[in-house]
Each structure stands twice: as C-alpha cells, then as structure tokens.
XYZ file of C-alpha atoms in Angstrom:
416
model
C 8.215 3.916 18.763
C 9.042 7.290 17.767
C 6.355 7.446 14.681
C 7.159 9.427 11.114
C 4.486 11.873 10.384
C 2.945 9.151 7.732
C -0.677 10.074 8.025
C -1.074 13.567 8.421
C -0.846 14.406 4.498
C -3.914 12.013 4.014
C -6.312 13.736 6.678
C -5.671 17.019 5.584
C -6.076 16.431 1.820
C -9.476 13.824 2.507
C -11.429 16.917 2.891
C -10.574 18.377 -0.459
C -10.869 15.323 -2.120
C -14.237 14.500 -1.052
C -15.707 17.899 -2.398
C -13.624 18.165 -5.656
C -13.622 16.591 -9.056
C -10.650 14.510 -10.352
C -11.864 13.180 -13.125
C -9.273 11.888 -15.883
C -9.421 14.017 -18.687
C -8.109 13.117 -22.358
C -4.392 11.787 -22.528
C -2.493 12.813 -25.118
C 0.962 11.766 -25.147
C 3.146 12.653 -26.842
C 5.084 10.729 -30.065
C 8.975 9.314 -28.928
C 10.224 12.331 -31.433
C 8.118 15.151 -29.589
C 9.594 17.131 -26.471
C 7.563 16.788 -23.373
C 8.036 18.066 -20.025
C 6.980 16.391 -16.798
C 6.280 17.773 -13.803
C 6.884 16.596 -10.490
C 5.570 17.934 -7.070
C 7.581 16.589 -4.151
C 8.306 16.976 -0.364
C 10.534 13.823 -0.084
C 13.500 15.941 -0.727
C 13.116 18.849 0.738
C 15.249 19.846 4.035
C 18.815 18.222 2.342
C 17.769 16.128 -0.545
C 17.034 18.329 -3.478
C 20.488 17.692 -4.625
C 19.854 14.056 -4.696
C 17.105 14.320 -6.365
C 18.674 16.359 -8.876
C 21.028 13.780 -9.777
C 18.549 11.100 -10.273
C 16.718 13.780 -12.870
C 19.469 14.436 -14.613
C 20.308 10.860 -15.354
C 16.339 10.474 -16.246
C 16.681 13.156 -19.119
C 20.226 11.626 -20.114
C 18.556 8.465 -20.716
C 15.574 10.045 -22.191
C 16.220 12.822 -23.925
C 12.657 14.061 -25.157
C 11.477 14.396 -21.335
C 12.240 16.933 -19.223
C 11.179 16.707 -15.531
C 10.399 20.357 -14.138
C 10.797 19.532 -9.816
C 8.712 21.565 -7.447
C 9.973 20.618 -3.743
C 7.967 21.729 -0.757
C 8.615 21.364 2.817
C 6.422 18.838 4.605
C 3.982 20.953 6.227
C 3.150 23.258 3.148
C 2.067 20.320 0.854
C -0.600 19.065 1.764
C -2.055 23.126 1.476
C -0.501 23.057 -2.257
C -1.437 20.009 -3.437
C -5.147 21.263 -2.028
C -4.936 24.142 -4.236
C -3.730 22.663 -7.197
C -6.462 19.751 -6.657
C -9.044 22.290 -7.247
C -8.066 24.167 -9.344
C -7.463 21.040 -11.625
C -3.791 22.135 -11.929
C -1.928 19.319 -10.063
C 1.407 18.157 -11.277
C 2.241 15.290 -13.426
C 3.377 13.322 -10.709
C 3.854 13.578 -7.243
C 4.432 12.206 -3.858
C 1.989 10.627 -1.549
C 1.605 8.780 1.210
C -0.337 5.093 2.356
C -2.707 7.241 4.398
C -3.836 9.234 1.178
C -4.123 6.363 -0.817
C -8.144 5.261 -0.539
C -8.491 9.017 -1.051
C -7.100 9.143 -4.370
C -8.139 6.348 -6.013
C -11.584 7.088 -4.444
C -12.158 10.235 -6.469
C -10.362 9.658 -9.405
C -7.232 11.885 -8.695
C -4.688 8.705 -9.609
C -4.261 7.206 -12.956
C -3.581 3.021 -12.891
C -0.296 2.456 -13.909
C -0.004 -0.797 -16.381
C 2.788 -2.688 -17.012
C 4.906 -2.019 -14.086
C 7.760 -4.321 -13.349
C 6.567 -5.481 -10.368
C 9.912 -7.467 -10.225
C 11.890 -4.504 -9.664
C 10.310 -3.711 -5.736
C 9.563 -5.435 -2.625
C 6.508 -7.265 -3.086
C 5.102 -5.417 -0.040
C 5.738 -1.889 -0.604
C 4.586 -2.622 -3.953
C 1.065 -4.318 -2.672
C 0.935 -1.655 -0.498
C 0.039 0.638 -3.283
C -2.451 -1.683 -4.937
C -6.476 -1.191 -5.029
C -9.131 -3.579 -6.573
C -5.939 -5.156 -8.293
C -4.310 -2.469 -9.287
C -1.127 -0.338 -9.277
C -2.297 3.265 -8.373
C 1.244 4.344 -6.925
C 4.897 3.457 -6.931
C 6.891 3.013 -3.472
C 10.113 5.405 -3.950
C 11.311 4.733 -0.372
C 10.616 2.973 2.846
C 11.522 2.494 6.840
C 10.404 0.094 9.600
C 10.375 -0.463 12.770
C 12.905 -2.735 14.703
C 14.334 -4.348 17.681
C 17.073 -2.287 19.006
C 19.316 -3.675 22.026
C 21.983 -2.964 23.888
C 24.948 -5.820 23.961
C 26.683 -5.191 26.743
C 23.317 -5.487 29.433
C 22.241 -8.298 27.818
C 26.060 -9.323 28.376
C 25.891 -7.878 32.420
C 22.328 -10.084 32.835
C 23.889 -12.991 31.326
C 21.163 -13.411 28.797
C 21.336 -14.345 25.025
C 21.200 -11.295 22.309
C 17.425 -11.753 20.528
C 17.000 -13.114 17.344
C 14.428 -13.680 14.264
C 12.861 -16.404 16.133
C 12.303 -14.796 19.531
C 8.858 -14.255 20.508
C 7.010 -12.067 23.119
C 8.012 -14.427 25.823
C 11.563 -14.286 25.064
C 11.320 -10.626 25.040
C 9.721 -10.299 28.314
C 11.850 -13.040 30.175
C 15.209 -11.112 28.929
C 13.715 -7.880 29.631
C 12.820 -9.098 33.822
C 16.562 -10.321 33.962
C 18.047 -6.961 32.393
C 15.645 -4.116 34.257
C 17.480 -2.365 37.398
C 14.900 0.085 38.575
C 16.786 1.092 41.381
C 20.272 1.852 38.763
C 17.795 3.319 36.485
C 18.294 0.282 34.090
C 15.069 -0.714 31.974
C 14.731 -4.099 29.660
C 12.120 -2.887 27.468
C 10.520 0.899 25.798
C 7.555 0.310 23.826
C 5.697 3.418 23.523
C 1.942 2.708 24.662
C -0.343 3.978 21.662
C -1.917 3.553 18.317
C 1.297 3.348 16.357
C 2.347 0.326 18.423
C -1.530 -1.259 19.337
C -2.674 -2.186 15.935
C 0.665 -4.038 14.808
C 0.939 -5.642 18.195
C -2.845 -6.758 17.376
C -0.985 -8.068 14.063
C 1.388 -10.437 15.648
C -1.262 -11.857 17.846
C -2.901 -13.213 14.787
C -6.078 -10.326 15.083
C -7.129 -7.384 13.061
C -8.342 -4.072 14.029
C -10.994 -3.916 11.259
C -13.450 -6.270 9.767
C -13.503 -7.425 6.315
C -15.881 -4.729 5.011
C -14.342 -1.792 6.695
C -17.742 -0.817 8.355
C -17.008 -2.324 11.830
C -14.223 -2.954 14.581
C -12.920 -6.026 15.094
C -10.421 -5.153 17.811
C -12.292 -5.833 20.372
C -11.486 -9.424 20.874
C -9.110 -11.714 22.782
C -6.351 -11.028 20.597
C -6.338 -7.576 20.956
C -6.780 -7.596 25.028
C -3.738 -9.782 24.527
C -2.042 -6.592 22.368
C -3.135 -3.787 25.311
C -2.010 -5.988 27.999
C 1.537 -6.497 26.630
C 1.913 -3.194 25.765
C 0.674 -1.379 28.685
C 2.268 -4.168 30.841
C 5.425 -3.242 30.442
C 4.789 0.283 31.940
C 6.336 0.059 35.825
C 7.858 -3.159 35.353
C 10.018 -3.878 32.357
C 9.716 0.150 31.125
C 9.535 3.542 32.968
C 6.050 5.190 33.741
C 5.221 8.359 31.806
C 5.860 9.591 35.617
C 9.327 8.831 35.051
C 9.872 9.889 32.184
C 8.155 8.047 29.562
C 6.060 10.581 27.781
C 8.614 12.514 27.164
C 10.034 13.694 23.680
C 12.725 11.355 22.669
C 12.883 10.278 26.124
C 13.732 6.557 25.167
C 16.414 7.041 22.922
C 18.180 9.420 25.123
C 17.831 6.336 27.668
C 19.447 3.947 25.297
C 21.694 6.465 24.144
C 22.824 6.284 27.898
C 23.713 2.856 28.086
C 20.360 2.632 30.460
C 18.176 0.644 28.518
C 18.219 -3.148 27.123
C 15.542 -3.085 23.772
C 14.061 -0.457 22.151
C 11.581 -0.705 19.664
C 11.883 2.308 17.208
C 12.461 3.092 13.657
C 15.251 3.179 11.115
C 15.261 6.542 11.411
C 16.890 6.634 14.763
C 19.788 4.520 14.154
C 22.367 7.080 13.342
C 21.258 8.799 16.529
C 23.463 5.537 18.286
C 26.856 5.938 16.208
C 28.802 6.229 18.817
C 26.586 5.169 21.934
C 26.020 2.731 23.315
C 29.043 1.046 22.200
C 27.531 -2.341 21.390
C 24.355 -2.614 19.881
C 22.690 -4.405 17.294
C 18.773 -4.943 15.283
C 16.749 -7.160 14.605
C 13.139 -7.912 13.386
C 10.731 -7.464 16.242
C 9.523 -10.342 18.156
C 5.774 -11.765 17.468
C 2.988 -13.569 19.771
C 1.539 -16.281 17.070
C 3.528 -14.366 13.997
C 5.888 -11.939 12.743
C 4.196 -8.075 11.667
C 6.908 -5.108 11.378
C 5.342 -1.677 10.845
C 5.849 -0.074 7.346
C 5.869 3.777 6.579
C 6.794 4.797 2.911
C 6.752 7.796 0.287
C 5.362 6.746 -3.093
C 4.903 8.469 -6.151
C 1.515 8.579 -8.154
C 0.914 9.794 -11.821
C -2.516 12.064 -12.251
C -5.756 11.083 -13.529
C -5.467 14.244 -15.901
C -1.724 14.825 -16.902
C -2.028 14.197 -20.800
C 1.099 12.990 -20.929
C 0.813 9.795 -18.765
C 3.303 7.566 -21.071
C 5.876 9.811 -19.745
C 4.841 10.716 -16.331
C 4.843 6.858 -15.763
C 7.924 6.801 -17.131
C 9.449 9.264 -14.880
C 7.713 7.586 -11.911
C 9.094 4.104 -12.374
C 12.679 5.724 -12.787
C 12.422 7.899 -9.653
C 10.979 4.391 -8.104
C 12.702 1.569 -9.635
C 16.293 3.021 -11.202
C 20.375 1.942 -10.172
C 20.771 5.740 -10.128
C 17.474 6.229 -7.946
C 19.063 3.487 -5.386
C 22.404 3.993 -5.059
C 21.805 7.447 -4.294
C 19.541 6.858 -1.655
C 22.076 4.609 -0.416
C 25.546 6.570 -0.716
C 23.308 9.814 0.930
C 21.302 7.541 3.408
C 18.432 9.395 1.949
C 15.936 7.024 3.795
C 16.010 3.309 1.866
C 14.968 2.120 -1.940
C 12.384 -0.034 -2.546
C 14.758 -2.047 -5.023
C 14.432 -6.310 -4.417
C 18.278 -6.209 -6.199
C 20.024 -7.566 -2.986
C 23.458 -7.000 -5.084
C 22.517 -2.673 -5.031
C 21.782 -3.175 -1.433
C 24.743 -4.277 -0.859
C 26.890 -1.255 -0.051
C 23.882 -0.644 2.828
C 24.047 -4.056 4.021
C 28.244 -3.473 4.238
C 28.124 -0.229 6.255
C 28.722 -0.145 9.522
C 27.049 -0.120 12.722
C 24.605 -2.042 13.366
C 25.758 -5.146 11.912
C 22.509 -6.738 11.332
C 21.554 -4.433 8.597
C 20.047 -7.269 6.556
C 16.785 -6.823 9.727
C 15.731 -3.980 7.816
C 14.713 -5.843 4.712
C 13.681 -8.770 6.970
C 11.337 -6.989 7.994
C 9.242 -6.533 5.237
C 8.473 -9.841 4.477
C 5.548 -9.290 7.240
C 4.334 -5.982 7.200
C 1.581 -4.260 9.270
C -0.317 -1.642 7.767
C -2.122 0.540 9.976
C -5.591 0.741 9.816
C -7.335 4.059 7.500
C -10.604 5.310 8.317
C -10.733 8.637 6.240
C -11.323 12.210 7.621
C -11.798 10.488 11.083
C -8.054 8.894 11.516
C -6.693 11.723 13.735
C -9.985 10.745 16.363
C -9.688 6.776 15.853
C -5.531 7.202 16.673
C -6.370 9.391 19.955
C -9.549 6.888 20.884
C -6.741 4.256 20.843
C -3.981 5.373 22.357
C -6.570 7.213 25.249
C -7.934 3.609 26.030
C -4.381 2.312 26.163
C -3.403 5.014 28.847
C -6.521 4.238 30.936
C -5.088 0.575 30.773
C -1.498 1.960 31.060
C -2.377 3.751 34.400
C -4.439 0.617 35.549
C -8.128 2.656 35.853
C -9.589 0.060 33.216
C -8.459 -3.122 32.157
C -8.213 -4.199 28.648
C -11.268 -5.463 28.092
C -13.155 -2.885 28.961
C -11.547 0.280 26.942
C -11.232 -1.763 24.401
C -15.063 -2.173 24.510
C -15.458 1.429 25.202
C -12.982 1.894 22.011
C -14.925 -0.223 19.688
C -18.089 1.426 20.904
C -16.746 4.960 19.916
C -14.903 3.835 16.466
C -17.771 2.014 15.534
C -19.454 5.184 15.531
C -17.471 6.913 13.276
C -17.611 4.287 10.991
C -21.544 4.392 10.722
C-alpha cells in the first residue's frame, strides 16, 4: 500500500504537548449581534486547494454574517513546526486541522475543547467515532481515503478466473492470484507491500488486535497475527515480486499495474487517477478478509481549541467546514480527497463518475475500519520494529513466530 503521511504530524507535535500547558481558559463568546472572527490554521489545502477552501468560507460568512473566518494554510511539512510554536506560546488558532495520530495527544493535555451537540447524523459513523475519547467528540472528520482492492480485468479475463467481490476472502484472493502470476512474462497476481501499514489491519481481518485492552502491552503476538505475517510476507516470490525484483521500490507497484503486469493491487484512493487511462479495464473493491472485513482509514479532521473564547463560533465554523452541501460538493466537483457526508444523494455525482465503476467500494469500506495502533512519541520505532520483523520473515531468516516474539519483546518495552 502506498501509505499517506497520516502519522507524522502526531510524533512531531507529542513532544511539545507533553511539556506545555493547554489549559482551557475563559470562553467568551460572543452575542448573535456582535462581529467575531475565527481563525483557522490548515494544511489540508495547501498545494491546489486554497481556492476550494475559499469557496466553502465564503459561503460560511454568507450564511453567517457576524463570523468571519481569517485562513492560515501551510504546507504539510511546516505545520507541525507552527502549530509547535503557537502551542507554546498559547497563541494557537481557533480551529485547525489534525490528524488520528495526534488525537490522544490533544485531548491528553487539554489542547481540544469537546464539541456538544454535534449532528452526529450528518457523518459516517466511523470517521466520526474515530474522533471520539471517553465518549466524546474532540474533533470533526473533514475528509477521508481508504484502502482498496484494485484489479486488472482483462488477466483475470486471460486466467479465466472470476473478478473479486465483497464476499471474497483471503483464499479467494490467493487461489486467483496462483492462476493469474506469470513470473517468467513478468505477470504478478498480487502487491501487498510487506510492513506496518499493511500488518496491523491484516491482524484486523484475522479477528486479532495488536494491543491489549489497557494499552500497556502487545497482544500481537498470537496465532492470529502469525496468520497476518505469513500472508503477507507469503506472497513475496510467489504471488508478488521480491524487493530483489523490484518490490521496494518507489511506486514500483503501480507502475506494474499501470503496465498491464499485475492482477490486484492493494493501495489507496489516492492512486486511482494514476490508472485513467491504463490498464484499460480495471475495477475496486473492498479488500478481502480472513474471519472479517477491516479496510484501513486515514483522515484530516478539524478540532476547536481548549482556549479560543469564542468556541460557539469556532464550532460553528468547524461543523460547516465538516458537515456542509457546499463543503461536499466541492470536495467532490475538485476531487479534493472525499467528504465525510452519510447523504448518499451528495455522493452521488462521485458515485456517477467514471472509471472505476465500483465507486460505491469506497464508502463500503468504511463500514469496517482498521485503525492503526498509537503509542505516542515512540510510533516512528514501533512502525520500523514491525515492518523490520516482517522483512526478516519476508526474506525467510525467521519465521513468524519468532519476530513476532522478538517484536512484542521490543514494543513491550517501550510501552513500560
């Protein structure tokens, strides 16, 4: 799977937030007949967007005409430093965007205000939940994309095997994938990329977990999840290239299905416009499960502070940038990544587009979502403990049982 950069933001800001003070000061908002102005630090837009986002601000302050939203937009990699800055200084915005990953953070230290009576009916029920601590609504999802099965038509066609479906499983996937893979034509059945990203929602649909109940312990380490590494790092050499022949390479699987050379991919959203006009007959749909269905889930949320003393209308501003027509149907008409909206009838000009048909897999997908696993300021080292112990399984100098041990041995560690 060719990850988004979803939990960068969080590591670098859990340092910051563990050393400074967000404590909620006084609200005061202001009266319906006083002019307020909200502002709103964002990276979502940045690199294309900011005229998007422009017309969803405009239509906020047309529909509420005492609140004016002042935008800051930052590129990705300079926000986390801001949002630092302003964090200790005490000068944060209004509102602003985070991620999943930064979530615990936040509410952890008081830099998030709970948001009360959101219309939870308004957003997937996931992406919502997603958001949620000790009951309550800390953050609102503003957009969303997952990961699906992408395959090529025409070699499932050549191998005489049936196009996958909702209901196919891991053995379905592996049978088709032995009957399309051509090693000697260069033709694979299967790319899965062998790492974190793709180990602890594979873990998921074997009915596992990767952390106990408290938080304070491993729980990867366990039949399920030698069942995960195996069928991951199983496909390497048989069903999927080595990262000898090209594997770890940048991009290297798209390119291959780009090329006609490979029969299932899975990947993101992200990549789909990357196959407009090759291969020439393709399609999604939600990835195949062991014992159940878990699609992995990356979104952008936006989160009102703990001291803006005008939260009325920060939340305000947050549930239109979240929840609005005008919010949605510009996401959609710019492909600006995908609203969180549960209105199938503004999804509807998505679903309608063109390739691939199976649009409607997208949404599917969230109806079981895996959330990866947050440890705090030691993520970056749990995500490299991983996906090193999948390698060493990968290149068949351990098997699964044992990195895994060695795995849980080393997490556990950073978890004391």
């Amino acid at each position: 799977m060719n990850k988004k950069p979803v939990a960068a933001l969080g590591l670098a800001l859990a340092a910051i937030l563990s050393t400074t003070g967000c404590g909620s000061a006084a609200k005061s908002d202001a009266s319906s007949n006083e002019k307020v102005t909200i502002k709103y630090s964002n990276f979502t837009s940045n690199g294309g967007n900011e005229k998007n986002l422009d017309t969803i601000v405009q239509a906020f302050e047309k529909a509420n005409p005492n609140i004016t939203v002042q935008v800051t937009t930052l590129p990705y990699k300079d926000y986390a430093t801001a949002l630092q800055t302003d964090l200790s200084a005490g000068t944060q915005a209004d509102t602003f965007d985070i991620e999943y990953a930064n979530l615990g953070s936040y509410v952890a230290n008081g830099a998030v205000a709970p948001l009360d009576g959101v219309d939870g009916s308004k957003y997937k029920e996931s992406l919502l939940k997603s958001y949620q601590s000790d009951g309550k609504q800390y953050a609102l999802p503003s957009s969303f994309s997952d990961v699906v099965l992408y395959f090529n038509k025409d070699l499932f066609d050549k191998a005489g095997v049936k196009y996958p479906t909702a209901s196919w499983t891991w053995a379905d996937e592996t049978a088709a994938a032995k009957k399309i893979t051509d090693s000697g034509a260069g033709v694979y059945g299967d790319f899965q990329n062998v790492s974190f990203y793709e180990f602890y929602k594979a873990l998921e649909q074997t009915g596992g977990k990767f952390l106990n109940d408290d938080g304070k312990s491993v729980a990867f380490n366990s039949p399920q999840g030698v069942k995960a590494a195996e069928w991951l790092a199983g496909k390497s050499g048989t069903t999927m290239p080595t990262p000898a022949q090209g594997a770890g390479t940048p991009d290297f699987d798209t390119k291959l299905f780009k090329d006609g050379k490979l029969g299932m991919l899975h990947s993101g959203i992200w990549v789909a416009s990357s196959f407009a006009d090759t291969p020439k007959n393709w399609d999604i749909v939600v990835e195949p499960g062991d014992t159940q269905k878990a699609s992995a889930l990356f979104s952008n949320a936006v989160a009102v502070s703990a001291n803006t003393k005008n939260q009325a209308a920060a939340q305000k501003w947050a549930e239109f940038m979240t929840s609005s027509e005008v919010m949605a149907q510009t996401r959609i008409s710019s492909g600006w990544e995908l609203p969180p909206t549960s209105d199938e009838s503004v999804l509807k000009p998505y679903l309608t587009k063109d390739k691939p048909a199976n649009r409607k897999a997208v949404f599917d997908a969230l109806e079981h979502v895996a959330l990866p696993p947050v440890i705090g300021d030691n993520q970056q080292k749990m995500v490299d403990i991983i996906t090193n112990a999948l390698g060493e399984v990968e290149a068949k100098r351990s098997s699964a049982s044992d990195a895994l041990k060695g795995a849980a041995d080393q997490i556990n560690a950073l978890l004391k």
